[in-house]
Coordinates of C-alpha atoms and ligand atoms in Angstrom, one line a residue:
M1091 CA 73.4 160.4 63.7
R1092 CA 72.4 163.5 61.6
I1093 CA 69.4 163.5 59.3
E1094 CA 70.3 165.1 56.0
Q1095 CA 67.2 164.6 54.1
V1096 CA 63.7 163.0 54.3
E1097 CA 61.9 161.9 51.2
L1098 CA 58.3 160.9 51.0
V1099 CA 57.8 158.3 48.3
R1100 CA 54.3 157.4 46.9
V1101 CA 53.5 154.6 44.7
A1102 CA 50.2 153.0 43.5
M1103 CA 50.6 149.2 43.7
P1104 CA 48.0 147.0 42.1
L1105 CA 47.0 144.0 44.3
V1106 CA 47.0 140.6 42.6
R1107 CA 43.3 140.4 43.4
P1108 CA 40.8 142.8 44.9
F1109 CA 40.4 142.7 48.6
R1110 CA 36.9 143.4 49.9
T1111 CA 35.9 144.0 53.5
S1112 CA 32.9 145.4 55.3
F1113 CA 34.1 148.9 54.6
G1114 CA 35.0 148.7 50.9
V1115 CA 37.2 147.2 48.3
Q1116 CA 41.0 147.7 47.8
E1117 CA 42.3 147.1 44.3
T1118 CA 45.3 149.3 44.3
R1119 CA 47.4 150.1 47.4
D1120 CA 48.2 153.8 47.8
V1121 CA 51.6 153.2 49.3
L1122 CA 53.5 155.9 51.3
L1123 CA 57.1 155.3 52.2
V1124 CA 59.5 157.4 54.2
H1125 CA 63.1 157.5 53.2
V1126 CA 65.6 159.1 55.5
V1127 CA 69.1 159.9 54.5
T1128 CA 71.6 160.4 57.3
D1129 CA 75.3 160.9 57.7
M1130 CA 75.5 157.2 58.6
G1131 CA 73.4 155.8 55.9
D1132 CA 69.7 155.4 54.8
G1133 CA 66.6 154.1 56.4
W1134 CA 63.1 153.2 55.1
G1135 CA 59.7 153.1 56.7
E1136 CA 56.1 152.5 55.5
C1137 CA 53.0 154.4 56.6
A1138 CA 50.3 151.8 56.6
S1139 CA 47.4 154.2 55.9
H1140 CA 44.9 153.5 53.2
A1141 CA 43.7 155.9 50.4
E1142 CA 40.4 156.3 52.1
P1143 CA 39.5 157.0 55.8
F1144 CA 37.4 153.8 55.9
Y1145 CA 39.4 151.5 58.1
N1146 CA 40.1 154.4 60.5
E1147 CA 40.3 158.2 60.4
E1148 CA 43.7 158.4 58.8
F1149 CA 44.2 158.3 55.0
T1150 CA 47.3 158.6 52.9
E1151 CA 46.8 162.1 51.6
S1152 CA 46.3 163.3 55.2
A1153 CA 49.4 161.4 56.4
V1154 CA 51.5 163.1 53.7
M1155 CA 50.2 166.5 54.7
V1156 CA 50.9 165.9 58.4
L1157 CA 54.4 164.5 57.7
R1158 CA 55.3 167.4 55.4
R1159 CA 54.0 170.1 57.7
W1160 CA 54.7 168.9 61.3
L1161 CA 56.2 165.4 61.8
V1162 CA 59.2 165.6 59.5
P1163 CA 60.2 169.1 60.6
A1164 CA 59.9 167.9 64.3
V1165 CA 62.2 165.0 63.7
M1166 CA 64.6 167.0 61.6
A1167 CA 64.9 169.4 64.5
L1168 CA 66.1 166.7 66.9
S1169 CA 69.7 167.2 67.8
D1170 CA 70.2 163.4 68.2
P1171 CA 67.5 161.7 66.1
T1172 CA 67.0 158.0 67.1
G1173 CA 64.1 155.7 66.7
D1174 CA 63.4 156.1 70.4
A1175 CA 63.2 159.9 70.1
V1176 CA 60.6 160.0 67.2
A1177 CA 57.4 159.4 69.2
G1178 CA 58.4 162.2 71.7
A1179 CA 59.2 164.6 68.9
C1180 CA 55.8 163.9 67.3
K1181 CA 53.7 164.0 70.5
Q1182 CA 52.2 167.4 69.9
V1183 CA 50.4 166.0 66.8
K1184 CA 47.4 164.1 67.9
G1185 CA 46.5 160.9 66.0
Y1186 CA 48.1 160.2 62.6
R1187 CA 49.6 157.0 64.0
A1188 CA 50.4 155.4 60.7
A1189 CA 52.4 158.5 59.6
K1190 CA 54.3 158.5 62.9
A1191 CA 54.9 154.8 62.6
G1192 CA 56.4 155.2 59.1
L1193 CA 58.7 157.9 60.3
E1194 CA 59.8 156.0 63.4
M1195 CA 60.5 152.9 61.3
A1196 CA 62.7 154.8 58.8
V1197 CA 64.8 156.5 61.5
L1198 CA 65.1 153.2 63.4
D1199 CA 66.1 151.4 60.2
A1200 CA 68.9 154.0 59.5
E1201 CA 70.0 153.7 63.2
L1202 CA 70.1 149.9 63.2
R1203 CA 71.7 149.6 59.8
A1204 CA 74.5 151.8 61.0
I1205 CA 75.3 149.6 63.9
G1206 CA 74.6 146.3 62.1
R1207 CA 71.7 145.2 64.2
S1208 CA 68.4 143.7 63.0
F1209 CA 64.9 145.0 63.9
A1210 CA 64.1 141.6 65.4
E1211 CA 67.1 141.6 67.7
H1212 CA 66.5 145.2 68.7
L1213 CA 62.8 144.6 69.5
G1214 CA 63.5 141.4 71.5
G1215 CA 62.5 138.8 68.9
T1216 CA 63.1 135.2 70.0
R1217 CA 62.2 133.3 66.8
T1218 CA 63.9 132.9 63.4
A1219 CA 60.6 132.1 61.6
I1220 CA 57.0 133.1 62.4
D1221 CA 53.7 131.3 61.9
V1222 CA 51.5 133.1 59.4
G1223 CA 48.0 132.9 58.0
V1224 CA 46.1 134.5 55.2
S1225 CA 43.2 137.0 55.3
V1226 CA 40.6 136.3 52.7
G1227 CA 38.3 139.1 51.5
I1228 CA 34.6 139.0 50.7
T1229 CA 34.1 137.4 47.3
P1230 CA 31.3 137.7 44.7
T1231 CA 30.0 134.2 45.4
I1232 CA 30.4 131.6 48.1
D1233 CA 31.9 129.1 45.5
E1234 CA 34.7 131.7 44.8
L1235 CA 35.4 132.0 48.5
V1236 CA 35.8 128.2 48.9
E1237 CA 38.0 128.1 45.8
Q1238 CA 40.2 131.0 47.1
V1239 CA 40.6 129.3 50.5
R1240 CA 41.4 126.0 48.7
G1241 CA 44.1 127.8 46.8
Y1242 CA 45.7 129.3 49.9
V1243 CA 45.5 126.0 51.8
S1244 CA 47.3 124.3 48.9
D1245 CA 49.9 127.1 49.0
G1246 CA 50.6 126.0 52.6
Y1247 CA 48.6 128.5 54.7
R1248 CA 47.4 126.6 57.8
R1249 CA 45.3 129.4 59.3
V1250 CA 42.7 131.3 57.4
K1251 CA 40.9 134.5 58.3
L1252 CA 37.6 135.3 56.6
K1253 CA 36.1 138.8 56.4
V1254 CA 32.5 138.9 57.5
M1255 CA 29.8 141.5 57.5
P1256 CA 26.0 141.6 57.9
G1257 CA 24.6 139.4 55.1
W1258 CA 28.0 137.6 54.6
D1259 CA 28.6 135.5 57.7
A1260 CA 27.0 132.2 58.6
E1261 CA 26.4 131.1 55.0
P1262 CA 29.9 131.5 53.6
L1263 CA 31.3 130.2 56.9
R1264 CA 29.2 127.1 56.7
A1265 CA 30.5 126.4 53.2
V1266 CA 34.1 126.9 54.2
R1267 CA 33.8 125.0 57.4
S1268 CA 32.2 122.0 55.6
A1269 CA 34.9 122.0 52.9
F1270 CA 37.7 122.3 55.5
P1271 CA 36.5 120.8 58.8
D1272 CA 39.8 120.9 60.6
L1273 CA 41.2 124.2 59.3
P1274 CA 42.0 126.8 62.0
L1275 CA 39.6 129.6 61.0
Q1276 CA 38.9 133.1 62.4
V1277 CA 36.8 136.0 61.2
D1278 CA 37.1 139.8 61.1
A1279 CA 34.1 142.1 60.8
N1280 CA 36.1 145.4 60.7
A1281 CA 33.4 147.0 63.0
G1282 CA 30.7 146.1 60.5
Y1283 CA 28.0 145.0 63.1
E1284 CA 26.1 147.1 65.6
P1285 CA 25.5 146.0 69.2
A1286 CA 21.9 145.3 68.2
D1287 CA 23.2 142.5 65.9
V1288 CA 24.4 140.5 69.0
G1289 CA 22.2 137.5 68.0
T1290 CA 23.8 137.2 64.6
V1291 CA 27.3 137.6 65.9
A1292 CA 26.8 135.2 68.8
A1293 CA 25.5 132.6 66.4
L1294 CA 29.0 132.3 64.8
D1295 CA 30.0 130.2 67.8
E1296 CA 28.8 127.2 65.9
F1297 CA 31.8 127.4 63.5
D1298 CA 34.6 126.6 66.0
L1299 CA 36.5 129.8 65.3
L1300 CA 39.8 130.8 66.9
M1301 CA 38.5 134.3 67.5
I1302 CA 36.2 136.9 66.1
E1303 CA 37.9 140.2 65.4
Q1304 CA 36.3 143.7 65.9
P1305 CA 32.6 142.9 65.5
Y1306 CA 31.5 146.4 66.6
P1307 CA 32.7 150.0 66.2
P1308 CA 35.9 150.9 68.0
D1309 CA 34.3 152.8 70.9
E1310 CA 31.8 150.1 71.8
L1311 CA 33.9 148.5 74.6
Q1312 CA 30.9 147.7 76.8
A1313 CA 29.0 146.0 73.9
H1314 CA 32.1 144.0 73.2
A1315 CA 32.3 143.0 76.8
A1316 CA 28.6 141.9 76.8
L1317 CA 29.3 139.9 73.6
A1318 CA 32.3 138.3 75.2
A1319 CA 30.2 137.2 78.2
R1320 CA 27.7 135.6 75.8
M1321 CA 30.0 133.8 73.3
H1322 CA 32.5 130.9 73.6
T1323 CA 34.5 132.3 70.7
P1324 CA 37.2 134.7 72.0
I1325 CA 36.8 138.3 71.0
C1326 CA 39.9 140.1 69.6
L1327 CA 40.1 143.8 69.1
D1328 CA 41.8 145.6 66.3
E1329 CA 40.4 149.1 65.5
S1330 CA 39.7 149.7 69.2
I1331 CA 43.3 149.5 70.3
L1332 CA 45.4 152.5 69.6
S1333 CA 48.0 152.3 72.4
V1334 CA 49.0 150.3 75.4
G1335 CA 46.5 152.3 77.4
H1336 CA 43.7 151.3 75.1
A1337 CA 44.7 147.7 75.3
M1338 CA 44.7 147.7 79.1
T1339 CA 41.3 149.5 79.3
A1340 CA 39.8 147.0 76.9
L1341 CA 41.1 144.1 78.8
D1342 CA 40.0 145.5 82.2
A1343 CA 36.5 146.0 80.7
G1344 CA 36.4 142.4 79.5
A1345 CA 35.9 143.6 75.9
C1346 CA 38.5 141.2 74.5
S1347 CA 40.8 138.4 75.5
I1348 CA 43.1 138.6 72.5
V1349 CA 44.8 141.7 71.0
N1350 CA 45.7 142.3 67.4
I1351 CA 48.8 144.6 67.2
K1352 CA 49.3 146.6 64.0
V1353 CA 52.3 148.9 63.8
G1354 CA 50.5 151.6 61.8
R1355 CA 47.4 151.6 64.0
V1356 CA 49.3 152.1 67.3
G1357 CA 51.9 154.6 66.1
G1358 CA 55.0 152.5 65.6
V1359 CA 57.0 149.3 66.4
L1360 CA 58.0 150.6 69.8
E1361 CA 54.4 151.2 71.0
S1362 CA 53.7 147.7 69.5
V1363 CA 56.4 146.2 71.7
R1364 CA 54.9 148.0 74.8
I1365 CA 51.5 146.5 74.0
H1366 CA 53.1 143.1 73.6
D1367 CA 54.9 143.4 76.9
A1368 CA 51.9 144.5 78.9
C1369 CA 49.7 141.8 77.4
R1370 CA 52.3 139.2 78.0
E1371 CA 52.6 140.2 81.6
R1372 CA 48.8 139.6 82.0
G1373 CA 49.0 136.3 80.1
V1374 CA 47.0 137.8 77.1
P1375 CA 47.9 136.4 73.7
V1376 CA 48.6 138.9 70.9
W1377 CA 49.2 138.5 67.2
C1378 CA 50.4 140.7 64.4
G1379 CA 47.9 142.2 62.0
G1380 CA 48.5 143.4 58.5
M1381 CA 47.6 146.4 56.3
L1382 CA 48.5 145.0 52.9
E1383 CA 52.1 146.3 53.3
T1384 CA 54.9 146.2 50.8
G1385 CA 58.2 144.4 51.7
V1386 CA 59.2 147.5 53.8
G1387 CA 56.3 147.4 56.3
R1388 CA 56.2 143.6 56.1
A1389 CA 59.8 143.3 57.2
A1390 CA 58.9 145.4 60.4
N1391 CA 55.8 143.2 61.0
V1392 CA 57.8 140.0 60.6
A1393 CA 60.4 141.2 63.1
L1394 CA 57.7 142.3 65.6
A1395 CA 55.9 139.0 65.3
S1396 CA 59.1 137.2 66.3
L1397 CA 58.6 138.3 69.9
P1398 CA 57.5 135.6 72.3
G1399 CA 54.0 136.8 73.1
F1400 CA 52.8 136.6 69.5
T1401 CA 51.2 133.3 69.9
F1402 CA 48.6 133.3 67.2
A1403 CA 49.5 133.2 63.5
A1404 CA 50.1 136.6 61.9
D1405 CA 48.2 138.3 59.1
I1406 CA 51.5 138.5 57.3
S1407 CA 51.3 136.5 54.1
A1408 CA 54.0 136.0 51.5
S1409 CA 54.6 138.8 49.1
D1410 CA 53.0 137.0 46.2
R1411 CA 49.6 137.0 48.0
Y1412 CA 49.6 140.7 47.4
W1413 CA 52.0 141.8 44.6
R1414 CA 53.1 140.6 41.2
R1415 CA 56.3 142.4 42.0
D1416 CA 57.2 143.7 45.4
I1417 CA 59.5 146.7 46.0
T1418 CA 61.9 144.6 48.1
E1419 CA 63.1 141.0 47.8
P1420 CA 59.9 139.0 48.3
F1421 CA 58.9 137.3 51.5
Q1422 CA 58.4 133.6 50.8
L1423 CA 56.1 131.1 52.5
V1424 CA 57.9 128.0 54.0
G1425 CA 55.3 125.6 55.2
S1426 CA 53.0 128.1 56.9
T1427 CA 55.9 130.3 58.1
I1428 CA 58.0 133.2 57.0
A1429 CA 61.7 133.6 57.9
V1430 CA 62.6 136.6 60.1
P1431 CA 65.2 138.8 58.3
G1432 CA 68.5 138.7 60.1
G1433 CA 70.3 141.5 58.2
P1434 CA 70.9 145.0 59.6
G1435 CA 67.8 147.2 60.1
L1436 CA 64.7 145.9 58.3
G1437 CA 67.0 143.4 56.5
V1438 CA 65.5 144.1 53.1
T1439 CA 66.6 146.3 50.2
V1440 CA 64.3 148.7 48.5
D1441 CA 64.5 148.3 44.7
L1442 CA 64.5 151.8 43.3
S1443 CA 64.2 150.5 39.7
T1444 CA 61.0 148.7 40.7
L1445 CA 59.7 151.9 42.3
N1446 CA 60.5 153.8 39.2
D1447 CA 58.9 151.2 36.9
L1448 CA 55.7 151.5 39.1
G1449 CA 55.7 155.2 38.6
A1450 CA 56.6 156.2 42.2
T1451 CA 56.9 159.9 43.0
F1452 CA 59.7 161.2 45.3
E1453 CA 59.2 164.4 47.3
T1454 CA 62.1 165.8 49.2
Q1455 CA 61.2 167.5 52.5
V1456 CA 62.9 170.8 53.2
D1457 CA 64.1 171.3 56.8
L1458 CA 62.0 174.3 57.6
L1459 CA 63.9 175.0 60.8
R1460 CA 67.4 174.9 59.5
Ligands
SMG400 O1 47.9 142.5 55.3 O2 47.2 140.5 54.8 C1 47.0 141.6 55.1 C2 45.6 142.1 55.4 C3 45.1 141.6 56.7 O3 42.7 141.6 56.9 C4 43.7 142.3 57.0 N1 43.7 143.5 57.4 O4 41.3 144.7 59.7 O5 42.8 143.2 60.0 C5 42.2 144.0 59.3 C6 42.6 144.2 57.8 C7 42.8 145.7 57.5 C8 43.1 146.0 56.1 S1 41.7 145.7 55.1 C9 42.1 146.3 53.6
MG401 MG1 41.1 143.6 61.6

């Protein structure tokens, strides 16, 4: 395969409702797509960075700069570009895992489309549909939270994740738990607590949660381990886990017993599979997180979540939970599941006219080395 052109596509996509977490509110998604054109066909990928460096250090503008200046030229210089070769070509650049993940996804999509193989098949997926849940943001009032949860439950979602933060934890949880006594519930703090808040966090045990996700800052492995020893509720790490090495270190330290895998946070679908495999070998359950992706990134997430070790419901909701109009055919909820695309590559088609209607910008990258 020969890469003829790489295009960086940016589009501002308004969310159907604002999504508030401990680190801020998202109203519009600053979407960055990578489009590769090869002699064997096209491929698409999504960089799951956010507009601001609030979830982690990376932000979309920085991802664009790094792609433009280093990552795209490095991949265009490969004599035999394949999905497998992207991470190695990008290794000299530290961090920028969402940028790398988007580029790897696009090259792998082109490669798999050319041979008629789906992402799920290539990654080792074993399911044709995956269990999904919905992640519900912080709302202006507790009544609004209960109403939002009611709406999602009536849509069919059978697992709900609530965002929590200091000052928004036991009270909203009590209201949701009393309205839905049997609903599988979990919470995510996005690193909003400090180890000194251990008492507040440990008190969440009373709500019969599936897990608590990332209570403390990413580097606080020991504090997470101390919390895990004190709570019945399992601890899951998200922001702390950047690679298979991080996952094994966190597990060895007793900092978590469940791992959230996000393609953009760990540098791509292939590192995601390595984390899945290593966790599975240790009997540690994993699940697929989300970053409010469009249909492009969602397709990769759904394929990944079809692997056998993904035993908790994914943060991969149907397209209409995010967008009035997605840029691919929408993912639909069937019961509390989403079907795994079976077509070549990501198995979805990017709708250029929707991208144009949304005011997308297209920037062609020049091969600096050619
Ligand atoms: O894609 O449905 C989704 C969002 C899931 O809560 C979600 N993601 O920390 O897990 C997480 C957050 C990160 C994004 S918050 C804007
Ligand atoms: Mg999280």
